[in-house]
Coordinates of C-alpha atoms in Angstrom, one line a residue:
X1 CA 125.1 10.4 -5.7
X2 CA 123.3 10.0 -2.6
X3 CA 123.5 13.4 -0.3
X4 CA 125.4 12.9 3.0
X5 CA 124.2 15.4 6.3
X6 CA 124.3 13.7 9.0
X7 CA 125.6 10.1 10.1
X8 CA 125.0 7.9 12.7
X9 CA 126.9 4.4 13.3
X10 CA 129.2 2.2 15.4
X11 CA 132.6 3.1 13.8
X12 CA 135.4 0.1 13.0
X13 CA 138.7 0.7 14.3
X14 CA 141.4 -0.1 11.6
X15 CA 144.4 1.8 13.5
X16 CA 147.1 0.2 10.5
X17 CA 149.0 2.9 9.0
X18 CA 150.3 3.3 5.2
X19 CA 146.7 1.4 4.3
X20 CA 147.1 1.5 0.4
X21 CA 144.6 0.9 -2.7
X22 CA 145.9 -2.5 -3.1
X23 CA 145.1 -3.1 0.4
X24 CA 141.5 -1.8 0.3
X25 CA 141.0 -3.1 -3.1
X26 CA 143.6 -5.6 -4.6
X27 CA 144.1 -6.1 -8.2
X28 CA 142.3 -9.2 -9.1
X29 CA 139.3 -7.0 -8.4
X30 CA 140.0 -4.4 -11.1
X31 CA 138.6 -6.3 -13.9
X32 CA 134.8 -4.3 -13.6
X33 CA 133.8 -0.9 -14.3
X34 CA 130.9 -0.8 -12.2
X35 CA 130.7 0.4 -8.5
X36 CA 128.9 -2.1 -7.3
X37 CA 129.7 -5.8 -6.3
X38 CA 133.2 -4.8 -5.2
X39 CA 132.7 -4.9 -1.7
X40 CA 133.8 -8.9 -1.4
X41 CA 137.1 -7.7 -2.2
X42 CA 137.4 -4.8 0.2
X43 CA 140.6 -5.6 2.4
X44 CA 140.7 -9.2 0.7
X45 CA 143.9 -9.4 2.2
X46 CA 143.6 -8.9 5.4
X47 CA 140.0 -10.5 5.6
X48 CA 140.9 -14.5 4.0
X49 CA 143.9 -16.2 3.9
X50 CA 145.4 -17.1 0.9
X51 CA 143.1 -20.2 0.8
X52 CA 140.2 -17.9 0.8
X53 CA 139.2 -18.9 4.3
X54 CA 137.5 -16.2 6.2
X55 CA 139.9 -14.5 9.2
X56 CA 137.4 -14.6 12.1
X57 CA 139.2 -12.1 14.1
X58 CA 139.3 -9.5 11.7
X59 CA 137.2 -6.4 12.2
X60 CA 135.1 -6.4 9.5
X61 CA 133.9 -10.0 10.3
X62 CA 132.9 -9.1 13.6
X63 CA 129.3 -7.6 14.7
X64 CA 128.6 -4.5 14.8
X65 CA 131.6 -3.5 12.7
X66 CA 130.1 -5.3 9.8
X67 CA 127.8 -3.2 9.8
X68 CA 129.5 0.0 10.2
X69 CA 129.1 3.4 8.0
X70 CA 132.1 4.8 9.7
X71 CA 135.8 3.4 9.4
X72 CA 138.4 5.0 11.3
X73 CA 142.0 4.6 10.0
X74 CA 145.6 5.4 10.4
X75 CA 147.8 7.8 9.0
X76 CA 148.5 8.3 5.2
X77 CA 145.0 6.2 4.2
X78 CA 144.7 5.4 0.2
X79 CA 148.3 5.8 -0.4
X80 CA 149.9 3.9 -3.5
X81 CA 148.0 3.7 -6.8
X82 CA 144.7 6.2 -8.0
X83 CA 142.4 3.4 -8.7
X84 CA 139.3 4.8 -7.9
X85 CA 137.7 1.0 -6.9
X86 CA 139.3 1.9 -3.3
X87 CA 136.2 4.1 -2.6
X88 CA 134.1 2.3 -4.8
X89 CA 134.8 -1.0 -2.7
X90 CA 134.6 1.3 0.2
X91 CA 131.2 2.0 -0.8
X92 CA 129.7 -0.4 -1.6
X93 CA 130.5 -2.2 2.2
X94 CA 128.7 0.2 2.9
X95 CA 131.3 3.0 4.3
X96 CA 130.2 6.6 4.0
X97 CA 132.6 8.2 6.1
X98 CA 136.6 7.4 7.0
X99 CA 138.5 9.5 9.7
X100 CA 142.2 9.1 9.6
X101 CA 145.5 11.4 10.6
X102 CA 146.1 12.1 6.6
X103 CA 145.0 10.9 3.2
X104 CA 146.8 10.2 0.2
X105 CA 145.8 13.3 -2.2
X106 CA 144.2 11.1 -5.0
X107 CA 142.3 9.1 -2.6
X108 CA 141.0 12.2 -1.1
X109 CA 139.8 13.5 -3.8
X110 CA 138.0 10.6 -5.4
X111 CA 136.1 9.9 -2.1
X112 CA 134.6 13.1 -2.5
X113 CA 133.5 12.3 -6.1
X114 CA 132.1 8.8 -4.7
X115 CA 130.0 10.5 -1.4
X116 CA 132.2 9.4 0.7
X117 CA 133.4 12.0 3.6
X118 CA 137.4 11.6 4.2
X119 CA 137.7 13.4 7.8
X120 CA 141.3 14.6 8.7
X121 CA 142.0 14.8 12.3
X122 CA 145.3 15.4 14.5
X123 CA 146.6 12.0 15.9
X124 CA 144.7 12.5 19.4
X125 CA 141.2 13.3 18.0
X126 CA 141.8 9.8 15.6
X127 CA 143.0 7.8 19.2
X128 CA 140.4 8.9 21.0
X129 CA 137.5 8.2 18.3
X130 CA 139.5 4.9 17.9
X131 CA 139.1 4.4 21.8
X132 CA 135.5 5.1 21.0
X133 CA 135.1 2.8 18.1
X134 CA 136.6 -0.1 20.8
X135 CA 133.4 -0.3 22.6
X136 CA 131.6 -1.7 20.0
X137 CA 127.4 -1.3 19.6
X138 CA 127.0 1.2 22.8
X139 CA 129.0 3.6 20.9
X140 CA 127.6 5.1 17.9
X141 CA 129.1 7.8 16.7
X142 CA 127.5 11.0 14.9
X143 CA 128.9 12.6 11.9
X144 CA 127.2 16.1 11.4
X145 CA 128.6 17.7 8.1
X146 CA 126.5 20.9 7.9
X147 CA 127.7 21.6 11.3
X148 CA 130.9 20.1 11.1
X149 CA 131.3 18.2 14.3
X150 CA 132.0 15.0 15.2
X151 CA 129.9 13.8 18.1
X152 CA 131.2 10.7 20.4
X153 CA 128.8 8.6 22.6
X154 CA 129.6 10.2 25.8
X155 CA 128.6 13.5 24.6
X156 CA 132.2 14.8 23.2
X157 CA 132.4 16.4 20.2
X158 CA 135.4 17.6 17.9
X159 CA 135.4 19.5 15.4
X160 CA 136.7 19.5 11.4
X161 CA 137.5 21.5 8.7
X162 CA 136.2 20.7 5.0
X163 CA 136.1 22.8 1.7
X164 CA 133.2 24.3 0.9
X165 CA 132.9 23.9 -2.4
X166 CA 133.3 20.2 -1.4
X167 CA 131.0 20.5 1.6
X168 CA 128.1 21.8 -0.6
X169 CA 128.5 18.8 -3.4
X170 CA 127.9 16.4 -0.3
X171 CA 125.3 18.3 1.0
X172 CA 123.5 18.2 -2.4
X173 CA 125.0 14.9 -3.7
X174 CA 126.2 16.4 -6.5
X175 CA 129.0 14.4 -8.6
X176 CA 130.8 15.8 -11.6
X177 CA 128.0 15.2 -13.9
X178 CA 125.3 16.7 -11.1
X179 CA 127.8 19.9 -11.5
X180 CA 127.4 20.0 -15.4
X181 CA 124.2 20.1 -15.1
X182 CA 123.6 22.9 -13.5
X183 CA 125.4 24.5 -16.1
X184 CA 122.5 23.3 -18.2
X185 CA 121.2 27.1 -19.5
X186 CA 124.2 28.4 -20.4
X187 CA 125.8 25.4 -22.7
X188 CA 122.3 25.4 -24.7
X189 CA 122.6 29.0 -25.3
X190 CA 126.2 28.7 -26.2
X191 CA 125.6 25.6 -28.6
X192 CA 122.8 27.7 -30.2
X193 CA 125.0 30.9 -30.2
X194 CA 128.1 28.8 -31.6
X195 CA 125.1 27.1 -34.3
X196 CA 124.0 30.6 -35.5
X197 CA 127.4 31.5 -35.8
X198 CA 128.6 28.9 -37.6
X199 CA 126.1 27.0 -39.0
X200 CA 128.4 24.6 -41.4
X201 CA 129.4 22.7 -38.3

């Protein structure tokens, strides 16, 4: 997956809390098993109405935000189901980075997986970035993962905490096969140990 260090970008604010999968992703768009073309149906619902006509006064719809890297959402984000498509449609919009108050676990974890960086904050640090997101193109804001801050367009910054085991894969862009990999040396020497050993298999 593509490495993520540091971030620049307008941020959208989507302050809605309790934002589930079906909600980023709904389940008409489950039907593929590729990560790409999903990002039509990211926040279909909140996006068209149910005659597919476009909602002008959405977020997402307006410039800069449809063009943004950053989202920043409310509390409990990716609740509901673990279909991974959430951070896949996420993606492919174009979103490499969502701040919120608190994640759903799954969620969490499968934006990591994806190269997506899930940011958890305390209420105020979400309000104010979401103060900062209202201001459209003159505020970009800069996400810095090997330092860990969070700079704001009038110089602020905040700061987050991240694993580092989860840090590092980001860093490196290193998904789950990336990470098997790297084990490369020692699973050839153990298939030709285990082949020596037992050569009838």
């Amino acid at each position: 997956m593509d490495k993520f260090t540091t971030l620049t970008s307008v941020a959208a604010p989507l302050p809605m809390i309790n934002i589930d999968t079906d909600m980023i992703i709904p389940k008409q768009y489950l039907k593929t098993i590729k990560r790409t073309g999903l990002k039509e149906g990211l926040f279909a619902e909140l996006r068209y109405d149910e005659n597919g006509k476009k909602d002008e006064d959405f977020v997402l719809h307006k410039a800069p935000y449809d063009k943004a890297q950053i989202l920043i959402a409310g509390d409990n984000f990716g609740c509901g189901s673990s279909r991974e498509h959430a951070p896949w449609a996420l993606l492919d919009f174009g979103f490499r980075c969502v701040i919120a108050p608190s994640f759903a676990d799954i969620f969490y974890n499968n934006c990591f997986k994806n190269g997506i960086l899930p940011i958890t904050l305390p209420q105020e640090e979400v309000d104010k970035l979401l103060d900062d997101a209202s201001r459209g193109a003159n505020a970009t804001i800069t996400v810095d993962l090997e330092n860990q801050e969070i700079k704001g367009p009038d110089g602020g910054t905040i700061t987050f905490e991240i694993d580092p085991f989860r840090k590092r894969c980001l860093l490196e862009g290193l998904d789950d096969i990336a990470l098997t990999f790297e084990k490369g040396d020692y699973i050839e020497r153990f298939e030709a140990e285990n082949a020596a050993a037992r050569p009838w298999i």
